[in-house]
Short mmCIF file of C-alpha atoms in Angstrom, two decimals:
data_model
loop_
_atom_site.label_atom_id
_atom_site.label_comp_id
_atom_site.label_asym_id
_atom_site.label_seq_id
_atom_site.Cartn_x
_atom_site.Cartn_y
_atom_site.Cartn_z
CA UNK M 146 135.17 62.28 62.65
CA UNK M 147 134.85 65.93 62.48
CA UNK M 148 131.84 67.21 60.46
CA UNK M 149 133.02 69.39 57.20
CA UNK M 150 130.01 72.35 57.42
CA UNK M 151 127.58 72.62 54.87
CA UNK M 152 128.09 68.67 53.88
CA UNK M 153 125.85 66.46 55.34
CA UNK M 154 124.46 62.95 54.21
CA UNK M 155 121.70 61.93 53.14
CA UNK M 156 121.20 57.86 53.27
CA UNK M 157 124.62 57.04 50.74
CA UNK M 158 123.88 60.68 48.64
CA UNK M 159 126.18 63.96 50.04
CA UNK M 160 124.08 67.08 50.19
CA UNK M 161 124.57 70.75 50.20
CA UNK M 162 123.21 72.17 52.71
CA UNK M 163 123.79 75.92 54.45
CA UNK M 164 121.09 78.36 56.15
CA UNK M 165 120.59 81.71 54.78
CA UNK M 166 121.22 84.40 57.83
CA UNK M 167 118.45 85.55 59.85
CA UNK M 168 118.41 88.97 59.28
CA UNK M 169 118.60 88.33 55.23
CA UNK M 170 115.95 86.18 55.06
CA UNK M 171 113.21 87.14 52.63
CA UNK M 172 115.94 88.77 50.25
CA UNK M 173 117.12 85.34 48.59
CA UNK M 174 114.78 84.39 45.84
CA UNK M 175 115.37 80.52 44.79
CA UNK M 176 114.67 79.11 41.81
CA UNK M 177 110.89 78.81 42.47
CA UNK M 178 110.49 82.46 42.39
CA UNK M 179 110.00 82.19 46.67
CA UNK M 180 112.31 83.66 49.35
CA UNK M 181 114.27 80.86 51.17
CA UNK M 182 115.69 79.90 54.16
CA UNK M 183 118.38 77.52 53.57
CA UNK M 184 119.76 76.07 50.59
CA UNK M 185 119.29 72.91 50.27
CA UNK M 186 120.14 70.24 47.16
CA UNK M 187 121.86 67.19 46.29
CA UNK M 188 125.10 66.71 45.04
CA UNK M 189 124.76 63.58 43.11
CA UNK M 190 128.09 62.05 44.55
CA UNK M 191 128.59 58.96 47.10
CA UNK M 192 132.23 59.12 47.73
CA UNK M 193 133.15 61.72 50.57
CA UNK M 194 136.32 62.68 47.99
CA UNK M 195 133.91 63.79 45.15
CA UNK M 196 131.91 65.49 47.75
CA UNK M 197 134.63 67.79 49.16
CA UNK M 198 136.09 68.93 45.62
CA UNK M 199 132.37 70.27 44.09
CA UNK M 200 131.30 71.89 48.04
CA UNK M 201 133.67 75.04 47.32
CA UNK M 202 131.67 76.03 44.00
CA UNK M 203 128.69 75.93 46.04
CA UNK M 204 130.09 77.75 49.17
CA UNK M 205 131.12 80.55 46.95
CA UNK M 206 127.47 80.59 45.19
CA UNK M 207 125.62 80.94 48.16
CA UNK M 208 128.41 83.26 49.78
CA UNK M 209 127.81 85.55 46.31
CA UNK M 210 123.81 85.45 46.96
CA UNK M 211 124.49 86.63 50.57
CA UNK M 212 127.17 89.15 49.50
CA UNK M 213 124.05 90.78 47.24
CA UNK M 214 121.40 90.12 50.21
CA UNK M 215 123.65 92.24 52.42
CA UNK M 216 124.14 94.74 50.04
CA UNK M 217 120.70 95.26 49.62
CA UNK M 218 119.70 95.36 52.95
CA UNK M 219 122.30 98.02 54.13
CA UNK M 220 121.17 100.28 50.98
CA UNK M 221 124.42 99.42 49.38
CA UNK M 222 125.11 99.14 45.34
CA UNK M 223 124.75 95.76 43.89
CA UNK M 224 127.56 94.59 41.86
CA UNK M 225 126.53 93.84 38.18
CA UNK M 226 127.57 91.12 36.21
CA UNK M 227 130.26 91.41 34.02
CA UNK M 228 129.76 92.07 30.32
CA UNK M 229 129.92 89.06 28.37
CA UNK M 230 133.90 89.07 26.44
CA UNK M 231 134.92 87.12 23.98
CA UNK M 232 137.44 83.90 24.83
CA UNK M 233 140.64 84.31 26.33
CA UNK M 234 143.04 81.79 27.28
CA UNK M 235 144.82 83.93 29.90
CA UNK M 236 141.00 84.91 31.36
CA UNK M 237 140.28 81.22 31.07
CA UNK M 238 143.74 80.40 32.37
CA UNK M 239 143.42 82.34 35.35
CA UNK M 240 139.54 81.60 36.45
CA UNK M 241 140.63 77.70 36.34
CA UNK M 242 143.77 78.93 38.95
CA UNK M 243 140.79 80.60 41.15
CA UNK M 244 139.15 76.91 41.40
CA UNK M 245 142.27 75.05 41.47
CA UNK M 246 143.28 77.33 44.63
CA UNK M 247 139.70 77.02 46.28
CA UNK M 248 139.84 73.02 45.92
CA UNK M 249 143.50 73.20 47.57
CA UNK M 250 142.11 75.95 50.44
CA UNK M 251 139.38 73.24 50.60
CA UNK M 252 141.02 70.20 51.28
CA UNK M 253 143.79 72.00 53.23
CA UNK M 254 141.10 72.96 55.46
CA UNK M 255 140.27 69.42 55.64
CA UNK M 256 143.70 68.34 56.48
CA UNK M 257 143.88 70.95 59.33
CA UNK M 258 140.53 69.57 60.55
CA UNK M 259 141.65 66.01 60.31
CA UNK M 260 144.91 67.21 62.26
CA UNK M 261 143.07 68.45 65.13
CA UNK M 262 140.94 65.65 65.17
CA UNK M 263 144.10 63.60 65.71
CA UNK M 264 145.20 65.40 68.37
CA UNK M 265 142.38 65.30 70.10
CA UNK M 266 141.91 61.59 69.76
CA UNK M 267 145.74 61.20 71.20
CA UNK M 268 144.61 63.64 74.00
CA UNK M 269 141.52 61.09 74.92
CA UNK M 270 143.91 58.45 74.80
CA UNK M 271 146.01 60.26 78.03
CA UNK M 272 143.44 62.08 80.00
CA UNK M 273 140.37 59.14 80.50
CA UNK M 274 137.97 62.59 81.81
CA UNK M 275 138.60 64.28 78.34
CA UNK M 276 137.99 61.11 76.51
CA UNK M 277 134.25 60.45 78.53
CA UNK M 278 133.50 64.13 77.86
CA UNK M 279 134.64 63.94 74.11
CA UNK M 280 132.86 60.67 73.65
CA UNK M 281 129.91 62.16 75.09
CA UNK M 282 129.89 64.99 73.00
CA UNK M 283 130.41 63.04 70.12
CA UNK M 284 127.54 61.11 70.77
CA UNK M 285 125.29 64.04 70.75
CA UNK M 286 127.12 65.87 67.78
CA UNK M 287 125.91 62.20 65.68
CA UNK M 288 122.24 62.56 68.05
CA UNK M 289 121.68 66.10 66.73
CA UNK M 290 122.77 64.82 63.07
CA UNK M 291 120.83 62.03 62.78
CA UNK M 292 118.16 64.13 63.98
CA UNK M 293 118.31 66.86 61.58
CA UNK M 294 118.89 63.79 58.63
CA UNK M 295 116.02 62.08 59.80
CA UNK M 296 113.87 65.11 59.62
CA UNK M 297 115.26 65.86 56.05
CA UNK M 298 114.29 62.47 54.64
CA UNK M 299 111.08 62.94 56.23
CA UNK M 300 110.74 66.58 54.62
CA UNK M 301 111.95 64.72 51.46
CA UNK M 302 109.24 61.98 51.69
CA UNK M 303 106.55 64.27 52.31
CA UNK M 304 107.49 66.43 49.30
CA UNK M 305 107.57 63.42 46.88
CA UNK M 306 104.32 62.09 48.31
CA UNK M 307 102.74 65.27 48.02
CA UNK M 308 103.77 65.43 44.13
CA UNK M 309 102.79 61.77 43.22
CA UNK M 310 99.04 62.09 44.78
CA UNK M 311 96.43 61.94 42.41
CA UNK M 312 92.52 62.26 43.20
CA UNK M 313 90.65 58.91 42.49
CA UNK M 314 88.04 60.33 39.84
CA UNK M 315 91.22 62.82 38.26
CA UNK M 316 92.34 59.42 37.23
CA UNK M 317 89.42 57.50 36.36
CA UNK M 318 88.69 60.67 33.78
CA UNK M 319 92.34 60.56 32.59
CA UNK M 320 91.73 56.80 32.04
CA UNK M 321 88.70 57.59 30.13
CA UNK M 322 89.29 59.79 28.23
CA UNK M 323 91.86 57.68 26.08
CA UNK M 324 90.69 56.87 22.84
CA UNK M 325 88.34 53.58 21.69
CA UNK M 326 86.90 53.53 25.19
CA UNK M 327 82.89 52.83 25.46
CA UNK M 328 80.82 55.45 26.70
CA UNK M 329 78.44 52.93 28.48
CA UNK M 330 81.22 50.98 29.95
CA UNK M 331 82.95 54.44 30.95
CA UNK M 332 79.23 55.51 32.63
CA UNK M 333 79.05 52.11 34.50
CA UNK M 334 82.77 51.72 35.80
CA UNK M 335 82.31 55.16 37.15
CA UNK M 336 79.39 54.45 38.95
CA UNK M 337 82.11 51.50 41.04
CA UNK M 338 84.84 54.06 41.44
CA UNK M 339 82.77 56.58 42.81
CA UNK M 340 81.48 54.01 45.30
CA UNK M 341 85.21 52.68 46.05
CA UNK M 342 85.96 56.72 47.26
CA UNK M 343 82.92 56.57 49.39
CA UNK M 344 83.61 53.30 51.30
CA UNK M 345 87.26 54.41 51.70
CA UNK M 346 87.44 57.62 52.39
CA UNK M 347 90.30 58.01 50.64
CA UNK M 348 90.50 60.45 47.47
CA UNK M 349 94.31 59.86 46.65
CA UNK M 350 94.75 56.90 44.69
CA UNK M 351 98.91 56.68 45.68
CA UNK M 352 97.29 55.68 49.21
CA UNK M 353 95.20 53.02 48.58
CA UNK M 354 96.38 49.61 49.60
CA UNK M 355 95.73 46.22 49.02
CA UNK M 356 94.09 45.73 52.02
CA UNK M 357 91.67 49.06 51.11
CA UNK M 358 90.61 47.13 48.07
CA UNK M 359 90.40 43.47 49.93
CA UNK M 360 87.90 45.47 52.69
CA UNK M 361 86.00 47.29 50.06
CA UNK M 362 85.51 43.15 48.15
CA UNK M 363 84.24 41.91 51.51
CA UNK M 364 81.98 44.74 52.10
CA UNK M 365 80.35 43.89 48.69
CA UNK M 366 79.96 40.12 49.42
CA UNK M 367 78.66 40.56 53.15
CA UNK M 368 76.79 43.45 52.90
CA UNK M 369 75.82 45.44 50.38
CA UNK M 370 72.80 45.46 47.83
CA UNK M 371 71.24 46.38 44.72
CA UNK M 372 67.63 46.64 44.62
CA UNK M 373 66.92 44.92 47.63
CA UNK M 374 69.51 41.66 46.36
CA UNK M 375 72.75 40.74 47.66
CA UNK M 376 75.18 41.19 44.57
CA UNK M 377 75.90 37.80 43.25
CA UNK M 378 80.15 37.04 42.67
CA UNK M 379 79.74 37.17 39.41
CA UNK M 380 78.63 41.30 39.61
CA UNK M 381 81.60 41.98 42.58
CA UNK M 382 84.34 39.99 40.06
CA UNK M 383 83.60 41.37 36.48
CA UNK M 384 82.33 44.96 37.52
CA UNK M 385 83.25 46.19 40.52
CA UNK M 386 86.49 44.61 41.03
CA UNK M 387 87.31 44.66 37.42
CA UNK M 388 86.77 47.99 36.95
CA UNK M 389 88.93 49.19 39.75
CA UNK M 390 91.52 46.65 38.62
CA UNK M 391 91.61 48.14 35.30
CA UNK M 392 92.12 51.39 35.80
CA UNK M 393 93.99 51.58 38.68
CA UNK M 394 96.76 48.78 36.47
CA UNK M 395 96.69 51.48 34.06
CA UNK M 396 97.44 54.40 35.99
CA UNK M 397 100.47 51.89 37.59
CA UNK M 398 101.04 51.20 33.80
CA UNK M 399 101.26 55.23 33.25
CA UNK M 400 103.61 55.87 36.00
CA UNK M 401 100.69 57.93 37.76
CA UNK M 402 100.41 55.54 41.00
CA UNK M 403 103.27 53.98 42.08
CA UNK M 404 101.61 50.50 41.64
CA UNK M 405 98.10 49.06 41.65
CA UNK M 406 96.89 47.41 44.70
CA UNK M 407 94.37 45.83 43.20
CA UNK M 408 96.62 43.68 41.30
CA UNK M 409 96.57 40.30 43.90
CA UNK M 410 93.43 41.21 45.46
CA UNK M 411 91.90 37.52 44.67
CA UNK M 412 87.95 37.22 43.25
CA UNK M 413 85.29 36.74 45.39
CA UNK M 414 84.09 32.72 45.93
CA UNK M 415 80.43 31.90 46.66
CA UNK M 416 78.98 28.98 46.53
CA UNK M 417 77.60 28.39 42.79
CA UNK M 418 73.70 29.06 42.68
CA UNK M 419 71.28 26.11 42.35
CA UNK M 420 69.77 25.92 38.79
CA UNK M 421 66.58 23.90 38.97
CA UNK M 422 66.80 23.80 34.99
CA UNK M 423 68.31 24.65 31.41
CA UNK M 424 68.68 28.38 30.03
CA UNK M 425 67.63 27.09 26.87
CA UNK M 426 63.97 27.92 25.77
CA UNK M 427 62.31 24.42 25.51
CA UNK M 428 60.53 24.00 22.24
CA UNK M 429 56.65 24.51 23.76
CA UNK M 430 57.85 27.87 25.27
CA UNK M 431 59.14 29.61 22.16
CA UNK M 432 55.79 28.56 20.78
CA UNK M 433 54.25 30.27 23.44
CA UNK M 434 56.27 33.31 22.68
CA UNK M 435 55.82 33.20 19.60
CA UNK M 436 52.34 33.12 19.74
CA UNK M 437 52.11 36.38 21.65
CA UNK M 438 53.96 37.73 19.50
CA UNK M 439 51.02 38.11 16.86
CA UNK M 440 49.03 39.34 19.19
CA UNK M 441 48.66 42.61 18.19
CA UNK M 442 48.91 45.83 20.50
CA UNK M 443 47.58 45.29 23.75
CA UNK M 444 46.00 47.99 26.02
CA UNK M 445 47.67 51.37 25.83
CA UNK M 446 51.57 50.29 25.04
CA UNK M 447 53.60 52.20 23.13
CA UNK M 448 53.46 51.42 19.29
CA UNK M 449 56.94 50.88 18.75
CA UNK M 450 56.89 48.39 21.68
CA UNK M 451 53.87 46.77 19.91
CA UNK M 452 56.55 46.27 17.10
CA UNK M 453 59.12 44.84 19.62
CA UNK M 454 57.04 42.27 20.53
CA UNK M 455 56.06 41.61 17.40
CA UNK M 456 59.81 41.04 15.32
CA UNK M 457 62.43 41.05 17.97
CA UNK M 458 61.40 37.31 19.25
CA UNK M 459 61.29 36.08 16.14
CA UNK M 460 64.82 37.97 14.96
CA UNK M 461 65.80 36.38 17.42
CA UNK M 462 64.94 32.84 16.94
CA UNK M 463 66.91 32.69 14.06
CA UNK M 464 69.90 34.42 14.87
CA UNK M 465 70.99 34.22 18.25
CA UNK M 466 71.85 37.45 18.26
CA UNK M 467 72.12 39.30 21.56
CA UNK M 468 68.79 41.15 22.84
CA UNK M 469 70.41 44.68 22.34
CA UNK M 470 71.83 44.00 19.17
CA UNK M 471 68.39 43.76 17.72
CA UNK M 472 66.42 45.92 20.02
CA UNK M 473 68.62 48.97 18.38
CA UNK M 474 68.65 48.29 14.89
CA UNK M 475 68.00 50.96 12.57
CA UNK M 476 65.82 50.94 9.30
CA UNK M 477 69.37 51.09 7.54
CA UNK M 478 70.84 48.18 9.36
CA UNK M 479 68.35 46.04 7.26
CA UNK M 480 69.88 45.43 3.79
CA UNK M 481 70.14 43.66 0.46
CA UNK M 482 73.76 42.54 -0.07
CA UNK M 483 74.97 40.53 -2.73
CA UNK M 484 71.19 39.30 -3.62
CA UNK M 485 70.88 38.32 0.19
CA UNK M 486 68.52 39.91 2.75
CA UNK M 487 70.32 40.84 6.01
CA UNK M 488 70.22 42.89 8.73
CA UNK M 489 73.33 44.56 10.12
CA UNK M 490 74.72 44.28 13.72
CA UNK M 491 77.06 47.31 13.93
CA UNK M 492 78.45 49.12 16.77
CA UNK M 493 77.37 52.20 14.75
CA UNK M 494 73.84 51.64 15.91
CA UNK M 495 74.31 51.26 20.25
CA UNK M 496 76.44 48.32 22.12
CA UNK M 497 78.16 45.34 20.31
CA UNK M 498 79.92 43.45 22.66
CA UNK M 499 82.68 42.42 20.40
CA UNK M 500 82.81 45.75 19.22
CA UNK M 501 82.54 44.22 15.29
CA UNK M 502 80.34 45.18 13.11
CA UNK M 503 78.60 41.41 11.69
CA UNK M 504 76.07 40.63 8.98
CA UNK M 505 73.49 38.15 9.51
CA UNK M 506 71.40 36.65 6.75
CA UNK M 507 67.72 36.86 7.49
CA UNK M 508 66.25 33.32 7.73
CA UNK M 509 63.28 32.79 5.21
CA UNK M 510 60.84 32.50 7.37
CA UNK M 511 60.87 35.97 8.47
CA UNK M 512 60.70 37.21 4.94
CA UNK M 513 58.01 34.93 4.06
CA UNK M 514 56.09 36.64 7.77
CA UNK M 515 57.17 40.60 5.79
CA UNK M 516 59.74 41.77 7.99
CA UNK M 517 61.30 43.51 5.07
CA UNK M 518 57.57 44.88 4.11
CA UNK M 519 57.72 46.22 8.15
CA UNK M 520 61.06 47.81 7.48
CA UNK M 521 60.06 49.09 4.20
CA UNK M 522 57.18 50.94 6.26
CA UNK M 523 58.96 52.13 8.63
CA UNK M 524 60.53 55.77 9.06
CA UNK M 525 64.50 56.96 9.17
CA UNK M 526 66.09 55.71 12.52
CA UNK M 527 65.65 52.90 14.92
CA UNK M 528 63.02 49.91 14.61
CA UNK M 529 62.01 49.66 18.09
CA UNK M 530 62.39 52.69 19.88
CA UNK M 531 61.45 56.46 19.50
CA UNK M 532 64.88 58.71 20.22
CA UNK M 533 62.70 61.75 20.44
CA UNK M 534 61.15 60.16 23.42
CA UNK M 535 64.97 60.23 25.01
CA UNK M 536 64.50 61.54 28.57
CA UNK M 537 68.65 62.32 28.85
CA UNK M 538 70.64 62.87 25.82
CA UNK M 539 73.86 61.45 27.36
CA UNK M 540 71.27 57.91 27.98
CA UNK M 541 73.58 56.22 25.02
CA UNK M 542 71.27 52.85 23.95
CA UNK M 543 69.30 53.02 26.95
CA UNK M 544 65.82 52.84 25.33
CA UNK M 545 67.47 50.08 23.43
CA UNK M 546 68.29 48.12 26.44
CA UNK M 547 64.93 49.27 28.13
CA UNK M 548 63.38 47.52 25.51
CA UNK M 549 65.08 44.55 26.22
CA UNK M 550 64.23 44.22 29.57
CA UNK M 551 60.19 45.26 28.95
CA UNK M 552 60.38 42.37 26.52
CA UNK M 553 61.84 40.26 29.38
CA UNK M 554 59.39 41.26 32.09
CA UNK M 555 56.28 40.80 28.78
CA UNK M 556 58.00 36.79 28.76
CA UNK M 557 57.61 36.28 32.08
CA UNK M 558 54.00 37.62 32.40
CA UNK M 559 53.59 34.94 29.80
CA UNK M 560 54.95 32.14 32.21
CA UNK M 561 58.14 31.43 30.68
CA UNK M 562 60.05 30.64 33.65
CA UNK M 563 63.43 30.30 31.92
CA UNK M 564 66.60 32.02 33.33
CA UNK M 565 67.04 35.36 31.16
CA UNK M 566 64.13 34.83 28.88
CA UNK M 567 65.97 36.97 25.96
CA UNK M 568 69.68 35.74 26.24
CA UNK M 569 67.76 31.67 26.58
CA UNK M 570 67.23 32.41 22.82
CA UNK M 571 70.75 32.09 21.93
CA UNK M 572 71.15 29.06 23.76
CA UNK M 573 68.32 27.54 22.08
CA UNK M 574 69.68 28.87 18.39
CA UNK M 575 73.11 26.64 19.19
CA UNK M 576 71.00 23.91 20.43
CA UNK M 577 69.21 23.89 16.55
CA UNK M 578 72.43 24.50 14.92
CA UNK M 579 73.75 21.32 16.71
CA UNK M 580 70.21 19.84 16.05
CA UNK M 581 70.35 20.43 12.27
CA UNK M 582 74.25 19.88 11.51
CA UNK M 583 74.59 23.40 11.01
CA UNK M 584 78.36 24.19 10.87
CA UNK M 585 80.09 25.45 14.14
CA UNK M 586 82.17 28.43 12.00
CA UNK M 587 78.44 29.63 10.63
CA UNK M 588 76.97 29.03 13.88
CA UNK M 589 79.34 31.15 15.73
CA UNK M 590 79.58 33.97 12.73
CA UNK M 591 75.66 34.03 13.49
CA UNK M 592 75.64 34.73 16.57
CA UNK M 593 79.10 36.55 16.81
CA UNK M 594 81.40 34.21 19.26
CA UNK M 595 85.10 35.38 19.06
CA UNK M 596 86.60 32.65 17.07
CA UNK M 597 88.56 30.21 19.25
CA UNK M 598 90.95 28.21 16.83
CA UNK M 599 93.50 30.03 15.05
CA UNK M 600 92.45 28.09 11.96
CA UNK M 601 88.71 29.20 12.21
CA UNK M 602 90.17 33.33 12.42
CA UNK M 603 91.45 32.75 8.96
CA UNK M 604 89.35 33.60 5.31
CA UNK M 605 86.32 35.55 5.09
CA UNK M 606 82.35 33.66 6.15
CA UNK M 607 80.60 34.39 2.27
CA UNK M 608 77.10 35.00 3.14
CA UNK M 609 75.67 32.35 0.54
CA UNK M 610 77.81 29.80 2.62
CA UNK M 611 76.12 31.38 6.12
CA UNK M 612 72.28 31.18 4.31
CA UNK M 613 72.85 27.66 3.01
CA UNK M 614 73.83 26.82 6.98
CA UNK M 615 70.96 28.86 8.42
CA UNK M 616 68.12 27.25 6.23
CA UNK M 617 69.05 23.89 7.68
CA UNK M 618 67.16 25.28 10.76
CA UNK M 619 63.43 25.04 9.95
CA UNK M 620 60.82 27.46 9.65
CA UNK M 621 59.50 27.15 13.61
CA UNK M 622 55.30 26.22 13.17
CA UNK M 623 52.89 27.27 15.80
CA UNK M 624 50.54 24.69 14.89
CA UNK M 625 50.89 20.90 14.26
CA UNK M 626 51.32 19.88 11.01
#
């Protein structure tokens, strides 16, 4: 079939496509702004019909930016564009003749074309050497085109690859810095990304593959470390993993990577670790917390650590809360509502894992020991920690959670062997609610579990009903009655 110029086909899609002349390139601009060498552009039509009547417009487009080229290079006038004119139906009449007799030129040219195709074909048919030779060229007519359309897609490919990359990190801040997210969360899940570019090597996120991610999960479960430890599959799952998971699904989501190949990367399964006993505190080791807890300062720690020691134990003992929760409270968070001391767990004051601001009633033990006489005494700001002693301002809650872990490593110097000496406290506050019949909707509004029936999500947990279910635990004695 003979080859109409400046048609070719792309896949099922019929481009324009014609080269500007040597000697006038540099003198066509393109819609970029940049001198071109060819023009180049889709048609939007499949059928070979549609094709054929829309080429002429473009023939005489680029024959009109040529025209002006030429002009210009051979110091000639350019012609200006006509003044705009009102409507005129003979004007109009005649411009649609002009196309009407370019679309018959047009496919009178391909009826000539088509003619001398036939004739050549009948030739083949009586002279077998002109047939080989026509066949032959033929063949590399259809060589040289799928050549040239081969390099096109390729040219097209590259150009859309090059638009959808996105650096790694571009994204993770673009995924961050959507509203509602958590500034310690957004700290640590950096921290995994970063690490993901470094194994890698890769900075576009459009390149990485499932099998990237699968390698990078391996490498965490055979060989790396964190202070010396292998990381358990509980730290490669719901960080690492998760956190790449997450954000690339969201840029997928966005339309920013084309999908996320993290998606079917499975967990990571290890063996589950031997536990040689409970994580609840047993009864003669919260005494023996307790009991250090009224020591007094010892040595030269810091004062507001003494007063860690001395209420955050306890505080915790009847209220399950979580460590942080109480090792950033603020003299504020401690309040009187409705006749009913309390303190308030609020993501206003550092980290709350359900991100809900809860208020627990404060058992009667600890007012009888003058917790609210402690608070009364204390300065503006937070209980157990000193923000003017903040070595980074962007640290959010770090001296918070640095007290929870001193208070962890002052357990264990006490030889309380119990897994996570802090979070065994909220074990052992559900064990006593089970213990004393407390209810499981006040246990769980105590310590702040997510509600898991739809009936429990329902009506409003009235602090008088949460006291009268708290004083069924009681007050813990250090000595024998």
């Amino acid at each position: 079939m003979t080859r109409i110029p400046y048609l070719i086909r792309v896949q099922s899609t019929y481009w324009f496509r014609r080269s500007v002349p040597p000697e006038l390139r540099g003198l066509i601009i393109g819609q970029r702004g940049k001198a071109i060498t060819e023009w180049r552009y889709s048609l939007g039509v499949k059928a070979l019909e549609e094709a054929k009547r829309l080429l002429p417009a473009h023939v005489a487009h680029s024959n009109d930016a040529i025209d002006r080229a030429r002009a210009q290079l051979t110091g000639g006038a350019v012609p200006k564009a006509d003044p705009a004119v009102a409507f005129n139906p003979d004007a109009e009449r005649r411009a649609q003749d002009a196309v009407d007799e370019m679309e018959r030129l047009s496919l009178e040219w391909a009826d000539m074309a088509a003619d001398a195709a036939a004739e050549q074909e009948a030739r083949a048919e009586a002279d077998p050497m002109f047939a080989a030779q026509l066949a032959l060229r033929g063949a590399a007519a259809k060589l040289d085109r799928d050549r040239e359309d081969l390099r096109l897609a390729r040219d097209l490919r590259a150009e859309a690859a090059k638009a959808a990359q996105i650096d790694i990190m571009t994204l993770f801040d673009r995924y961050a810095a959507q509203p509602g997210r958590s500034p310690r969360t957004i700290a640590q899940w950096r921290v995994y990304l970063e690490k993901l570019v470094a194994f890698t090597g890769l900075t576009d996120a459009s390149r990485l593959t499932p099998q990237h991610i699968r390698d990078w999960r391996n490498h965490l479960r055979d060989e790396a470390t964190h202070r010396g430890k292998r990381l358990s599959a509980k730290t490669i799952n719901h960080s690492y993993l998760a956190s790449v998971r997450v954000v690339l699904g969201w840029g997928a989501d966005d339309g920013l990577i084309p999908s996320n190949p993290a998606a079917g990367v499975k967990p990571v399964q290890l063996p589950k670790v031997t536990e040689l006993r409970s994580r609840v505190l047993e009864d003669d080791e919260a005494k023996v917390i307790l009991s250090a807890s009224l020591a007094g300062k010892q040595g030269r720690e810091a004062d507001h650590f003494t007063d860690a020691k001395r209420w955050v134990p306890w505080l915790l003992c009847y209220s399950g809360a979580r460590v942080n929760e109480v090792t950033q409270l603020r003299k504020e968070d401690v309040q009187i509502t409705g006749g009913v001391p309390v303190m308030l767990i609020t993501p206003d004051a550092g980290t709350v894992k359900t991100k809900e601001a809860r208020r627990v009633p404060l058992h009667s033990d600890l007012i009888a020991q003058g917790f609210l006489a402690f608070v009364a005494a204390s300065p503006d700001g937070p209980l157990f920690y000193d923000p003017a002693k903040r070595r980074k301002a962007g640290a959010l809650n770090s001296q918070a959670r640095k007290q929870g872990t001193k208070l962890a490593e002052w357990v264990r110097s006490l030889g309380v062997t119990v897994p996570q000496p802090n979070h065994a406290w909220r074990h052992r506050f559900v064990t006593l609610a089970q213990r004393h019949e407390m209810s499981e909707r006040a246990s769980m509004a105590i310590v702040g579990h997510s509600p898991g029936k739809q009936h429990q999500r329902y009506g409003d947990n009235e602090l008088p009903v949460l006291v009268r279910e708290l004083e069924k635990i009681p007050a813990f004695k250090l000595t024998a009655p």
